[in-house]
PDB file of C-alpha atoms and ligand atoms in Angstrom:
ATOM      1  CA  MET A 971     -74.677 -10.381  15.743  1.00  0.00           C
ATOM      2  CA  THR A 972     -70.983  -9.517  15.328  1.00  0.00           C
ATOM      3  CA  LYS A 973     -69.255 -11.770  12.815  1.00  0.00           C
ATOM      4  CA  ILE A 974     -65.539 -12.552  12.979  1.00  0.00           C
ATOM      5  CA  LEU A 975     -63.396 -14.460  10.491  1.00  0.00           C
ATOM      6  CA  LEU A 976     -60.999 -17.000  11.990  1.00  0.00           C
ATOM      7  CA  LEU A 977     -58.444 -17.611   9.246  1.00  0.00           C
ATOM      8  CA  HIS A 978     -55.748 -20.272   9.272  1.00  0.00           C
ATOM      9  CA  GLY A 979     -52.890 -20.469   6.769  1.00  0.00           C
ATOM     10  CA  PRO A 980     -50.730 -23.274   5.379  1.00  0.00           C
ATOM     11  CA  ASN A 981     -50.118 -26.572   7.155  1.00  0.00           C
ATOM     12  CA  LEU A 982     -52.464 -25.728   9.993  1.00  0.00           C
ATOM     13  CA  ASN A 983     -54.883 -28.357   8.665  1.00  0.00           C
ATOM     14  CA  LEU A 984     -52.310 -30.834  10.024  1.00  0.00           C
ATOM     15  CA  LEU A 985     -52.500 -29.591  13.613  1.00  0.00           C
ATOM     16  CA  GLY A 986     -52.554 -32.438  16.105  1.00  0.00           C
ATOM     17  CA  ILE A 987     -50.173 -34.565  14.058  1.00  0.00           C
ATOM     18  CA  ARG A 988     -47.740 -31.855  12.930  1.00  0.00           C
ATOM     19  CA  GLU A 989     -44.797 -31.396  15.334  1.00  0.00           C
ATOM     20  CA  PRO A 990     -47.001 -31.677  18.443  1.00  0.00           C
ATOM     21  CA  GLN A 991     -44.037 -30.729  20.644  1.00  0.00           C
ATOM     22  CA  VAL A 992     -44.176 -27.300  18.965  1.00  0.00           C
ATOM     23  CA  TYR A 993     -47.840 -26.860  18.073  1.00  0.00           C
ATOM     24  CA  GLY A 994     -49.628 -29.030  20.635  1.00  0.00           C
ATOM     25  CA  HIS A 995     -51.958 -31.987  20.285  1.00  0.00           C
ATOM     26  CA  MET A 996     -55.176 -30.198  19.498  1.00  0.00           C
ATOM     27  CA  MET A 997     -56.615 -30.582  16.003  1.00  0.00           C
ATOM     28  CA  LEU A 998     -57.707 -27.563  13.987  1.00  0.00           C
ATOM     29  CA  GLY A 999     -61.394 -28.454  14.361  1.00  0.00           C
ATOM     30  CA  ASP A1000     -61.009 -28.590  18.147  1.00  0.00           C
ATOM     31  CA  ILE A1001     -59.389 -25.146  18.176  1.00  0.00           C
ATOM     32  CA  ASN A1002     -62.191 -23.760  16.021  1.00  0.00           C
ATOM     33  CA  ASP A1003     -64.746 -25.232  18.450  1.00  0.00           C
ATOM     34  CA  LYS A1004     -62.957 -23.671  21.445  1.00  0.00           C
ATOM     35  CA  VAL A1005     -62.918 -20.243  19.775  1.00  0.00           C
ATOM     36  CA  LYS A1006     -66.588 -20.529  18.731  1.00  0.00           C
ATOM     37  CA  GLU A1007     -67.559 -21.559  22.278  1.00  0.00           C
ATOM     38  CA  HIS A1008     -65.621 -18.627  23.739  1.00  0.00           C
ATOM     39  CA  ALA A1009     -67.129 -16.194  21.207  1.00  0.00           C
ATOM     40  CA  ALA A1010     -70.682 -17.320  21.911  1.00  0.00           C
ATOM     41  CA  GLN A1011     -70.592 -15.790  25.411  1.00  0.00           C
ATOM     42  CA  TYR A1012     -70.167 -12.380  23.735  1.00  0.00           C
ATOM     43  CA  ASN A1013     -72.846 -13.126  21.155  1.00  0.00           C
ATOM     44  CA  VAL A1014     -70.136 -13.189  18.484  1.00  0.00           C
ATOM     45  CA  GLU A1015     -70.309 -15.585  15.554  1.00  0.00           C
ATOM     46  CA  ILE A1016     -67.102 -17.156  14.209  1.00  0.00           C
ATOM     47  CA  THR A1017     -66.625 -18.361  10.647  1.00  0.00           C
ATOM     48  CA  ALA A1018     -63.484 -20.498  10.430  1.00  0.00           C
ATOM     49  CA  LYS A1019     -61.532 -21.085   7.211  1.00  0.00           C
ATOM     50  CA  GLN A1020     -58.184 -22.651   6.375  1.00  0.00           C
ATOM     51  CA  SER A1021     -56.177 -22.669   3.176  1.00  0.00           C
ATOM     52  CA  ASN A1022     -52.732 -23.771   2.111  1.00  0.00           C
ATOM     53  CA  HIS A1023     -52.809 -21.260  -0.763  1.00  0.00           C
ATOM     54  CA  GLU A1024     -51.730 -17.645  -0.552  1.00  0.00           C
ATOM     55  CA  GLY A1025     -54.214 -16.477  -3.211  1.00  0.00           C
ATOM     56  CA  VAL A1026     -57.137 -18.187  -1.499  1.00  0.00           C
ATOM     57  CA  LEU A1027     -56.220 -16.494   1.789  1.00  0.00           C
ATOM     58  CA  ILE A1028     -56.138 -13.150  -0.051  1.00  0.00           C
ATOM     59  CA  ASP A1029     -59.523 -13.811  -1.709  1.00  0.00           C
ATOM     60  CA  THR A1030     -60.932 -14.766   1.692  1.00  0.00           C
ATOM     61  CA  LEU A1031     -59.717 -11.469   3.185  1.00  0.00           C
ATOM     62  CA  HIS A1032     -61.202  -9.516   0.253  1.00  0.00           C
ATOM     63  CA  GLU A1033     -64.568 -11.244   0.737  1.00  0.00           C
ATOM     64  CA  ALA A1034     -64.445 -10.692   4.505  1.00  0.00           C
ATOM     65  CA  ARG A1035     -64.560  -6.953   3.826  1.00  0.00           C
ATOM     66  CA  GLU A1036     -68.233  -7.466   3.002  1.00  0.00           C
ATOM     67  CA  TRP A1037     -69.271  -9.254   6.166  1.00  0.00           C
ATOM     68  CA  ALA A1038     -66.648  -9.487   8.940  1.00  0.00           C
ATOM     69  CA  ALA A1039     -66.115  -6.984  11.749  1.00  0.00           C
ATOM     70  CA  GLY A1040     -62.538  -8.245  12.057  1.00  0.00           C
ATOM     71  CA  VAL A1041     -60.192 -11.193  11.620  1.00  0.00           C
ATOM     72  CA  VAL A1042     -58.172 -13.453  13.891  1.00  0.00           C
ATOM     73  CA  MET A1043     -55.501 -14.892  11.613  1.00  0.00           C
ATOM     74  CA  ASN A1044     -52.727 -17.421  11.946  1.00  0.00           C
ATOM     75  CA  PRO A1045     -50.935 -16.880   8.639  1.00  0.00           C
ATOM     76  CA  GLY A1046     -48.505 -19.768   9.281  1.00  0.00           C
ATOM     77  CA  ALA A1047     -45.291 -19.481   7.276  1.00  0.00           C
ATOM     78  CA  TYR A1048     -46.798 -16.709   5.084  1.00  0.00           C
ATOM     79  CA  THR A1049     -46.219 -14.471   8.099  1.00  0.00           C
ATOM     80  CA  HIS A1050     -42.555 -14.462   7.221  1.00  0.00           C
ATOM     81  CA  THR A1051     -42.814 -14.261   3.426  1.00  0.00           C
ATOM     82  CA  SER A1052     -45.985 -12.647   2.143  1.00  0.00           C
ATOM     83  CA  VAL A1053     -45.991  -9.060   0.955  1.00  0.00           C
ATOM     84  CA  ALA A1054     -49.202  -9.965  -0.931  1.00  0.00           C
ATOM     85  CA  ILE A1055     -51.109 -10.848   2.258  1.00  0.00           C
ATOM     86  CA  ARG A1056     -49.771  -7.713   3.922  1.00  0.00           C
ATOM     87  CA  ASP A1057     -51.095  -5.664   0.993  1.00  0.00           C
ATOM     88  CA  ALA A1058     -54.463  -7.432   1.236  1.00  0.00           C
ATOM     89  CA  ILE A1059     -54.761  -6.459   4.909  1.00  0.00           C
ATOM     90  CA  SER A1060     -53.839  -2.854   4.094  1.00  0.00           C
ATOM     91  CA  ALA A1061     -56.152  -2.752   1.087  1.00  0.00           C
ATOM     92  CA  THR A1062     -59.180  -4.115   2.929  1.00  0.00           C
ATOM     93  CA  GLN A1063     -58.532  -2.021   6.053  1.00  0.00           C
ATOM     94  CA  LEU A1064     -59.750  -5.006   8.051  1.00  0.00           C
ATOM     95  CA  ALA A1065     -58.853  -5.155  11.732  1.00  0.00           C
ATOM     96  CA  VAL A1066     -56.635  -8.251  11.900  1.00  0.00           C
ATOM     97  CA  VAL A1067     -55.016  -9.788  14.972  1.00  0.00           C
ATOM     98  CA  GLU A1068     -52.060 -12.031  14.051  1.00  0.00           C
ATOM     99  CA  VAL A1069     -51.806 -15.147  16.211  1.00  0.00           C
ATOM    100  CA  HIS A1070     -49.271 -17.950  16.492  1.00  0.00           C
ATOM    101  CA  LEU A1071     -49.394 -21.111  18.531  1.00  0.00           C
ATOM    102  CA  SER A1072     -45.643 -21.103  19.087  1.00  0.00           C
ATOM    103  CA  ASN A1073     -43.453 -18.253  20.302  1.00  0.00           C
ATOM    104  CA  VAL A1074     -42.019 -17.364  16.913  1.00  0.00           C
ATOM    105  CA  HIS A1075     -39.536 -14.984  18.544  1.00  0.00           C
ATOM    106  CA  ALA A1076     -37.923 -17.839  20.481  1.00  0.00           C
ATOM    107  CA  ARG A1077     -37.484 -19.971  17.354  1.00  0.00           C
ATOM    108  CA  GLU A1078     -35.360 -19.784  14.185  1.00  0.00           C
ATOM    109  CA  GLU A1079     -34.338 -16.286  13.156  1.00  0.00           C
ATOM    110  CA  PHE A1080     -36.401 -16.375   9.937  1.00  0.00           C
ATOM    111  CA  ARG A1081     -39.540 -16.632  12.105  1.00  0.00           C
ATOM    112  CA  HIS A1082     -38.714 -13.461  14.037  1.00  0.00           C
ATOM    113  CA  HIS A1083     -39.828 -11.160  11.242  1.00  0.00           C
ATOM    114  CA  SER A1084     -43.472 -10.711  10.313  1.00  0.00           C
ATOM    115  CA  TYR A1085     -44.432  -8.898   7.121  1.00  0.00           C
ATOM    116  CA  LEU A1086     -47.971  -8.700   8.475  1.00  0.00           C
ATOM    117  CA  ALA A1087     -47.570  -7.426  12.049  1.00  0.00           C
ATOM    118  CA  PRO A1088     -47.097  -3.755  11.027  1.00  0.00           C
ATOM    119  CA  VAL A1089     -50.527  -3.710   9.345  1.00  0.00           C
ATOM    120  CA  CYS A1090     -52.249  -5.771  12.049  1.00  0.00           C
ATOM    121  CA  VAL A1091     -53.819  -4.474  15.253  1.00  0.00           C
ATOM    122  CA  GLY A1092     -51.262  -6.582  17.118  1.00  0.00           C
ATOM    123  CA  GLN A1093     -49.667  -9.983  17.447  1.00  0.00           C
ATOM    124  CA  ILE A1094     -50.097 -12.781  20.002  1.00  0.00           C
ATOM    125  CA  ALA A1095     -47.655 -15.689  20.004  1.00  0.00           C
ATOM    126  CA  GLY A1096     -46.583 -18.545  22.199  1.00  0.00           C
ATOM    127  CA  PHE A1097     -49.682 -19.614  24.104  1.00  0.00           C
ATOM    128  CA  GLY A1098     -50.652 -22.683  22.079  1.00  0.00           C
ATOM    129  CA  TRP A1099     -54.369 -22.891  21.208  1.00  0.00           C
ATOM    130  CA  ARG A1100     -55.052 -20.178  23.806  1.00  0.00           C
ATOM    131  CA  SER A1101     -53.303 -17.686  21.507  1.00  0.00           C
ATOM    132  CA  TYR A1102     -56.508 -17.774  19.468  1.00  0.00           C
ATOM    133  CA  ILE A1103     -58.695 -17.065  22.527  1.00  0.00           C
ATOM    134  CA  LEU A1104     -56.402 -14.209  23.549  1.00  0.00           C
ATOM    135  CA  GLY A1105     -56.413 -12.973  19.967  1.00  0.00           C
ATOM    136  CA  LEU A1106     -60.196 -12.933  19.824  1.00  0.00           C
ATOM    137  CA  ASP A1107     -60.444 -11.039  23.114  1.00  0.00           C
ATOM    138  CA  ALA A1108     -57.831  -8.561  21.875  1.00  0.00           C
ATOM    139  CA  LEU A1109     -59.741  -8.040  18.633  1.00  0.00           C
ATOM    140  CA  LEU A1110     -63.114  -7.586  20.341  1.00  0.00           C
ATOM    141  CA  GLY A1111     -61.534  -5.160  22.807  1.00  0.00           C
ATOM    142  CA  HIS A1112     -60.032  -3.224  19.902  1.00  0.00           C
ATOM    143  CA  LEU A1113     -63.437  -3.103  18.225  1.00  0.00           C
ATOM    144  CA  GLY A1114     -64.981  -1.770  21.438  1.00  0.00           C
ATOM    145  CA  LEU A1115     -67.148  -4.834  21.889  1.00  0.00           C
ATOM    146  CA  LEU A1116     -65.995  -5.829  25.382  1.00  0.00           C
ATOM    147  CA  ASP A1117     -66.979  -4.221  28.671  1.00  0.00           C
ATOM    148  CA  GLU A1118     -64.299  -1.884  30.009  1.00  0.00           C
TER     149      GLU A1118
HETATM  150  C1  LIG B2014     -46.999 -20.625  13.254  1.00  0.00           C
HETATM  151  C2  LIG B2014     -45.528 -20.187  13.266  1.00  0.00           C
HETATM  152  C3  LIG B2014     -44.968 -20.115  11.858  1.00  0.00           C
HETATM  153  O1  LIG B2014     -43.598 -19.721  11.888  1.00  0.00           O
HETATM  154  C4  LIG B2014     -45.060 -21.462  11.176  1.00  0.00           C
HETATM  155  O2  LIG B2014     -44.614 -21.373   9.847  1.00  0.00           O
HETATM  156  C5  LIG B2014     -46.427 -22.042  11.242  1.00  0.00           C
HETATM  157  C6  LIG B2014     -47.177 -21.931  12.490  1.00  0.00           C
HETATM  158  C7  LIG B2014     -47.537 -20.825  14.684  1.00  0.00           C
HETATM  159  O3  LIG B2014     -48.769 -20.855  14.828  1.00  0.00           O
HETATM  160  O4  LIG B2014     -46.780 -20.968  15.632  1.00  0.00           O
HETATM  161  O5  LIG B2014     -46.910 -22.656  10.308  1.00  0.00           O
HETATM  162  O6  LIG B2014     -47.778 -19.614  12.622  1.00  0.00           O
END
């Protein structure tokens, strides 16, 4: 069975109560359930993790090298700041799809730049919780695991 890491960065544990006008009303657990449900139809198993700590996210990526076929990641604000997470993605050579609930390009200027996007397979932003579903499909397609 193909195993995929679903990795959420800082403040995403507060989804549902955090700025719902921007990030929607769905809680993180509900999003994880939606992605797992969607993945099951492809016989893909999702392991979901969240951390507010840059180093823990890096350790999680390093460990994923051993077991994950790829990663769907919402790096939260670390998208716009973290050279260390970018280096972890490069170092592990993991296939990572960067996802965002909000359209970061339509928001404040500091959210327009991603340190991670250049070392990711691609980026999906602006579709609320469905960004994760689109991100998973994009990743599986990239890995050659979807029908043409
Ligand atoms: C986010 C966008 C980031 O700019 C922000 O810091 C987040 C959430 C999103 O999913 O839209 O924490 O990654």
